[in-house]
Amino acid sequence: MEPGWLSNAYALADAEGGTAVFVDSGADPAPLLDAVERWGATPAAILRTHGHPDHVTWEDDLRERFDIPVVAEPGEWTWGGLAVRGIATPGHSDDMVAFVAGDEIVFTGDTLFKDAVGGGDPARVRASVMDVFMAMPDSMRVLPGHTDETTIGRERGHNPFVRVWSGAEPEGTERVTVGGRGATLIVWSPDYDGKGKAWVRFDDGSDAIVGGSRVTR
């Protein structure tokens, strides 16, 4: 994990002496390179969840070092024993892709975190979370773009955004301001940076998902 951005980068292999892929490259790749060497695995691709700088910093270095492609779109691939599906999950960014490995792990990028979701277009974030991720089994491991691992089941039961979107909890009614604009706080959640995440509805009826530091309660 990169200590400034708190962004994650991953390496995944099918077996010792087998095939590996990298997922995002915004964190120091040294631990990933050490892992791949320890496994005796051959890297085959870099999976990019989205193109924001905190997720692609080391991408060119890895691509040139191993002469491997960057995969950044929906589709299905097999590298050695690794079967991977890419699913479009726009909202935080237009190019966001989640990668499912072996129906056991999903790399969610900046769309779904432990206890929170990514900022961006609220309707599209909601659709990506509820229609894509919440259709997955509870046992699915969630490896997000920032900080802590979680599971689909844990987020279904505890993520404040998911609970409101699913109807398990009502929308909030607290009055707040965001950048001097009056708004209603629909959801407040913890976030990976310790500052919270908020879904707000402005007085003109428009919605936004914003960092908690922007909200005055």
PDB file of C-alpha atoms in Angstrom, residues 48-210:
ATOM      1  CA  ARG A  48      -5.774  -1.629 -14.517  1.00  0.00           C
ATOM      2  CA  THR A  49      -8.980  -0.826 -12.643  1.00  0.00           C
ATOM      3  CA  HIS A  50      -8.855   2.817 -13.786  1.00  0.00           C
ATOM      4  CA  GLY A  51      -6.381   5.400 -14.952  1.00  0.00           C
ATOM      5  CA  HIS A  52      -6.139   7.776 -11.992  1.00  0.00           C
ATOM      6  CA  PRO A  53      -2.520   8.565 -11.043  1.00  0.00           C
ATOM      7  CA  ASP A  54      -2.685   6.797  -7.677  1.00  0.00           C
ATOM      8  CA  HIS A  55      -3.342   3.524  -9.515  1.00  0.00           C
ATOM      9  CA  VAL A  56      -0.924   3.693 -12.463  1.00  0.00           C
ATOM     10  CA  THR A  57       2.284   5.287 -11.136  1.00  0.00           C
ATOM     11  CA  TRP A  58       4.469   2.213 -11.725  1.00  0.00           C
ATOM     12  CA  GLU A  59       2.554   0.816 -14.686  1.00  0.00           C
ATOM     13  CA  ASP A  60       5.112   1.706 -17.363  1.00  0.00           C
ATOM     14  CA  ASP A  61       7.951   0.300 -15.252  1.00  0.00           C
ATOM     15  CA  LEU A  62       6.200  -3.048 -14.846  1.00  0.00           C
ATOM     16  CA  ARG A  63       5.089  -3.170 -18.478  1.00  0.00           C
ATOM     17  CA  GLU A  64       8.588  -2.490 -19.794  1.00  0.00           C
ATOM     18  CA  ARG A  65      10.320  -4.749 -17.280  1.00  0.00           C
ATOM     19  CA  PHE A  66       8.277  -7.813 -18.209  1.00  0.00           C
ATOM     20  CA  ASP A  67       7.100  -6.826 -21.720  1.00  0.00           C
ATOM     21  CA  ILE A  68       3.487  -7.526 -20.792  1.00  0.00           C
ATOM     22  CA  PRO A  69       0.204  -5.894 -21.850  1.00  0.00           C
ATOM     23  CA  VAL A  70      -2.022  -3.598 -19.830  1.00  0.00           C
ATOM     24  CA  VAL A  71      -5.631  -4.802 -19.629  1.00  0.00           C
ATOM     25  CA  ALA A  72      -8.083  -2.011 -18.860  1.00  0.00           C
ATOM     26  CA  GLU A  73     -11.403  -3.020 -20.392  1.00  0.00           C
ATOM     27  CA  PRO A  74     -14.237  -5.496 -19.817  1.00  0.00           C
ATOM     28  CA  GLY A  75     -13.727  -9.007 -21.142  1.00  0.00           C
ATOM     29  CA  GLU A  76     -12.594 -12.508 -20.280  1.00  0.00           C
ATOM     30  CA  TRP A  77      -9.023 -13.822 -20.239  1.00  0.00           C
ATOM     31  CA  THR A  78      -7.094 -16.901 -19.239  1.00  0.00           C
ATOM     32  CA  TRP A  79      -3.444 -16.719 -18.249  1.00  0.00           C
ATOM     33  CA  GLY A  80      -2.133 -20.124 -17.238  1.00  0.00           C
ATOM     34  CA  GLY A  81      -4.546 -21.293 -14.555  1.00  0.00           C
ATOM     35  CA  LEU A  82      -5.909 -17.794 -13.912  1.00  0.00           C
ATOM     36  CA  ALA A  83      -9.391 -17.161 -15.310  1.00  0.00           C
ATOM     37  CA  VAL A  84     -10.254 -13.454 -15.079  1.00  0.00           C
ATOM     38  CA  ARG A  85     -13.372 -11.476 -15.990  1.00  0.00           C
ATOM     39  CA  GLY A  86     -13.404  -7.707 -16.380  1.00  0.00           C
ATOM     40  CA  ILE A  87     -16.716  -5.959 -15.644  1.00  0.00           C
ATOM     41  CA  ALA A  88     -17.472  -2.292 -16.331  1.00  0.00           C
ATOM     42  CA  THR A  89     -18.279  -0.484 -13.064  1.00  0.00           C
ATOM     43  CA  PRO A  90     -18.400   3.233 -13.958  1.00  0.00           C
ATOM     44  CA  GLY A  91     -19.227   5.976 -11.490  1.00  0.00           C
ATOM     45  CA  HIS A  92     -16.020   6.975  -9.751  1.00  0.00           C
ATOM     46  CA  SER A  93     -14.544   7.208 -13.243  1.00  0.00           C
ATOM     47  CA  ASP A  94     -15.839   6.426 -16.708  1.00  0.00           C
ATOM     48  CA  ASP A  95     -13.136   3.813 -17.291  1.00  0.00           C
ATOM     49  CA  MET A  96     -13.568   1.843 -14.053  1.00  0.00           C
ATOM     50  CA  VAL A  97     -13.318  -1.931 -14.440  1.00  0.00           C
ATOM     51  CA  ALA A  98     -13.622  -4.573 -11.721  1.00  0.00           C
ATOM     52  CA  PHE A  99     -11.707  -7.807 -12.182  1.00  0.00           C
ATOM     53  CA  VAL A 100     -13.048 -11.129 -10.895  1.00  0.00           C
ATOM     54  CA  ALA A 101     -10.476 -13.892 -10.480  1.00  0.00           C
ATOM     55  CA  GLY A 102     -11.704 -17.461 -10.303  1.00  0.00           C
ATOM     56  CA  ASP A 103     -15.109 -16.487  -8.855  1.00  0.00           C
ATOM     57  CA  GLU A 104     -13.407 -16.087  -5.484  1.00  0.00           C
ATOM     58  CA  ILE A 105     -11.824 -12.624  -5.538  1.00  0.00           C
ATOM     59  CA  VAL A 106     -13.006  -9.315  -6.953  1.00  0.00           C
ATOM     60  CA  PHE A 107     -10.712  -6.327  -7.343  1.00  0.00           C
ATOM     61  CA  THR A 108     -13.131  -3.412  -6.991  1.00  0.00           C
ATOM     62  CA  GLY A 109     -10.847  -0.450  -7.699  1.00  0.00           C
ATOM     63  CA  ASP A 110     -12.334   2.736  -6.283  1.00  0.00           C
ATOM     64  CA  THR A 111     -15.982   1.676  -6.522  1.00  0.00           C
ATOM     65  CA  LEU A 112     -16.486  -0.398  -3.361  1.00  0.00           C
ATOM     66  CA  PHE A 113     -14.447  -0.123  -0.169  1.00  0.00           C
ATOM     67  CA  LYS A 114     -14.809  -1.507   3.318  1.00  0.00           C
ATOM     68  CA  ASP A 115     -17.675   0.584   4.805  1.00  0.00           C
ATOM     69  CA  ALA A 116     -17.776   3.053   1.892  1.00  0.00           C
ATOM     70  CA  VAL A 117     -17.985   3.608  -1.850  1.00  0.00           C
ATOM     71  CA  GLY A 118     -16.073   5.786  -4.256  1.00  0.00           C
ATOM     72  CA  GLY A 119     -16.985   9.380  -4.926  1.00  0.00           C
ATOM     73  CA  GLY A 120     -18.372  10.306  -8.315  1.00  0.00           C
ATOM     74  CA  ASP A 121     -21.671  10.114 -10.167  1.00  0.00           C
ATOM     75  CA  PRO A 122     -24.108   8.854  -7.489  1.00  0.00           C
ATOM     76  CA  ALA A 123     -26.486   7.055  -9.852  1.00  0.00           C
ATOM     77  CA  ARG A 124     -23.689   5.224 -11.657  1.00  0.00           C
ATOM     78  CA  VAL A 125     -21.832   4.349  -8.450  1.00  0.00           C
ATOM     79  CA  ARG A 126     -25.073   2.974  -7.030  1.00  0.00           C
ATOM     80  CA  ALA A 127     -25.736   0.894 -10.151  1.00  0.00           C
ATOM     81  CA  SER A 128     -22.212  -0.519 -10.140  1.00  0.00           C
ATOM     82  CA  VAL A 129     -22.356  -1.404  -6.454  1.00  0.00           C
ATOM     83  CA  MET A 130     -25.885  -2.777  -6.319  1.00  0.00           C
ATOM     84  CA  ASP A 131     -26.249  -4.370  -9.768  1.00  0.00           C
ATOM     85  CA  VAL A 132     -22.727  -5.770 -10.077  1.00  0.00           C
ATOM     86  CA  PHE A 133     -21.152  -6.306  -6.672  1.00  0.00           C
ATOM     87  CA  MET A 134     -24.252  -7.066  -4.628  1.00  0.00           C
ATOM     88  CA  ALA A 135     -25.172  -9.738  -7.187  1.00  0.00           C
ATOM     89  CA  MET A 136     -22.022 -11.632  -6.145  1.00  0.00           C
ATOM     90  CA  PRO A 137     -21.970 -14.256  -3.380  1.00  0.00           C
ATOM     91  CA  ASP A 138     -21.366 -13.191   0.204  1.00  0.00           C
ATOM     92  CA  SER A 139     -18.165 -15.246   0.314  1.00  0.00           C
ATOM     93  CA  MET A 140     -16.492 -13.238  -2.460  1.00  0.00           C
ATOM     94  CA  ARG A 141     -13.309 -11.558  -1.210  1.00  0.00           C
ATOM     95  CA  VAL A 142     -13.182  -7.839  -2.010  1.00  0.00           C
ATOM     96  CA  LEU A 143      -9.727  -6.385  -2.658  1.00  0.00           C
ATOM     97  CA  PRO A 144     -10.302  -2.640  -3.089  1.00  0.00           C
ATOM     98  CA  GLY A 145      -8.171   0.123  -4.520  1.00  0.00           C
ATOM     99  CA  HIS A 146      -7.471   1.550  -1.075  1.00  0.00           C
ATOM    100  CA  THR A 147      -6.727   0.014   2.343  1.00  0.00           C
ATOM    101  CA  ASP A 148      -8.579  -2.903   3.896  1.00  0.00           C
ATOM    102  CA  GLU A 149      -9.835  -6.133   2.382  1.00  0.00           C
ATOM    103  CA  THR A 150     -13.465  -7.075   2.987  1.00  0.00           C
ATOM    104  CA  THR A 151     -16.141  -9.417   1.599  1.00  0.00           C
ATOM    105  CA  ILE A 152     -19.368  -8.922  -0.308  1.00  0.00           C
ATOM    106  CA  GLY A 153     -21.324 -10.337   2.626  1.00  0.00           C
ATOM    107  CA  ARG A 154     -19.716  -7.973   5.089  1.00  0.00           C
ATOM    108  CA  GLU A 155     -20.518  -4.958   2.902  1.00  0.00           C
ATOM    109  CA  ARG A 156     -24.057  -6.173   2.287  1.00  0.00           C
ATOM    110  CA  GLY A 157     -24.628  -6.233   6.032  1.00  0.00           C
ATOM    111  CA  HIS A 158     -22.600  -3.256   7.249  1.00  0.00           C
ATOM    112  CA  ASN A 159     -21.803  -0.763   4.485  1.00  0.00           C
ATOM    113  CA  PRO A 160     -23.985   2.319   5.173  1.00  0.00           C
ATOM    114  CA  PHE A 161     -24.410   3.106   1.459  1.00  0.00           C
ATOM    115  CA  VAL A 162     -25.469  -0.434   0.613  1.00  0.00           C
ATOM    116  CA  ARG A 163     -27.885  -0.576   3.530  1.00  0.00           C
ATOM    117  CA  VAL A 164     -29.672   2.589   2.409  1.00  0.00           C
ATOM    118  CA  TRP A 165     -29.655   1.625  -1.266  1.00  0.00           C
ATOM    119  CA  SER A 166     -31.091  -1.799  -0.415  1.00  0.00           C
ATOM    120  CA  GLY A 167     -33.829  -0.327   1.786  1.00  0.00           C
ATOM    121  CA  ALA A 168     -32.438  -1.858   4.988  1.00  0.00           C
ATOM    122  CA  GLU A 169     -31.969   1.639   6.447  1.00  0.00           C
ATOM    123  CA  PRO A 170     -33.828   4.895   5.726  1.00  0.00           C
ATOM    124  CA  GLU A 171     -32.223   7.901   4.095  1.00  0.00           C
ATOM    125  CA  GLY A 172     -30.874  10.461   6.546  1.00  0.00           C
ATOM    126  CA  THR A 173     -32.446  13.863   7.153  1.00  0.00           C
ATOM    127  CA  GLU A 174     -29.655  15.840   8.862  1.00  0.00           C
ATOM    128  CA  ARG A 175     -29.094  19.328   7.448  1.00  0.00           C
ATOM    129  CA  VAL A 176     -25.493  20.134   6.460  1.00  0.00           C
ATOM    130  CA  THR A 177     -23.521  22.442   4.215  1.00  0.00           C
ATOM    131  CA  VAL A 178     -21.056  21.425   1.509  1.00  0.00           C
ATOM    132  CA  GLY A 179     -18.861  24.212   0.233  1.00  0.00           C
ATOM    133  CA  GLY A 180     -21.388  26.724   1.525  1.00  0.00           C
ATOM    134  CA  ARG A 181     -24.341  25.033  -0.192  1.00  0.00           C
ATOM    135  CA  GLY A 182     -27.264  23.770   1.849  1.00  0.00           C
ATOM    136  CA  ALA A 183     -27.860  20.024   1.657  1.00  0.00           C
ATOM    137  CA  THR A 184     -29.396  17.017   3.362  1.00  0.00           C
ATOM    138  CA  LEU A 185     -27.054  14.282   4.556  1.00  0.00           C
ATOM    139  CA  ILE A 186     -28.481  11.061   3.132  1.00  0.00           C
ATOM    140  CA  VAL A 187     -25.624   8.726   4.169  1.00  0.00           C
ATOM    141  CA  TRP A 188     -22.522   9.151   6.304  1.00  0.00           C
ATOM    142  CA  SER A 189     -19.928   6.396   6.415  1.00  0.00           C
ATOM    143  CA  PRO A 190     -16.369   5.807   7.530  1.00  0.00           C
ATOM    144  CA  ASP A 191     -13.825   6.007   4.717  1.00  0.00           C
ATOM    145  CA  TYR A 192     -10.360   4.650   4.095  1.00  0.00           C
ATOM    146  CA  ASP A 193      -8.676   8.019   4.735  1.00  0.00           C
ATOM    147  CA  GLY A 194     -10.298   8.482   8.149  1.00  0.00           C
ATOM    148  CA  LYS A 195     -12.275  11.551   7.034  1.00  0.00           C
ATOM    149  CA  GLY A 196     -15.587   9.906   6.206  1.00  0.00           C
ATOM    150  CA  LYS A 197     -17.670   9.736   3.051  1.00  0.00           C
ATOM    151  CA  ALA A 198     -21.055  11.370   2.481  1.00  0.00           C
ATOM    152  CA  TRP A 199     -23.972  11.110   0.101  1.00  0.00           C
ATOM    153  CA  VAL A 200     -25.682  14.482   0.119  1.00  0.00           C
ATOM    154  CA  ARG A 201     -28.722  15.923  -1.625  1.00  0.00           C
ATOM    155  CA  PHE A 202     -28.434  19.615  -2.375  1.00  0.00           C
ATOM    156  CA  ASP A 203     -31.384  21.943  -2.066  1.00  0.00           C
ATOM    157  CA  ASP A 204     -31.737  22.027  -5.864  1.00  0.00           C
ATOM    158  CA  GLY A 205     -32.405  18.272  -5.813  1.00  0.00           C
ATOM    159  CA  SER A 206     -29.029  17.162  -7.168  1.00  0.00           C
ATOM    160  CA  ASP A 207     -27.046  14.450  -5.378  1.00  0.00           C
ATOM    161  CA  ALA A 208     -23.324  13.995  -4.800  1.00  0.00           C
ATOM    162  CA  ILE A 209     -20.991  11.544  -3.071  1.00  0.00           C
ATOM    163  CA  VAL A 210     -18.222  13.584  -1.481  1.00  0.00           C
TER     164      VAL A 210
END
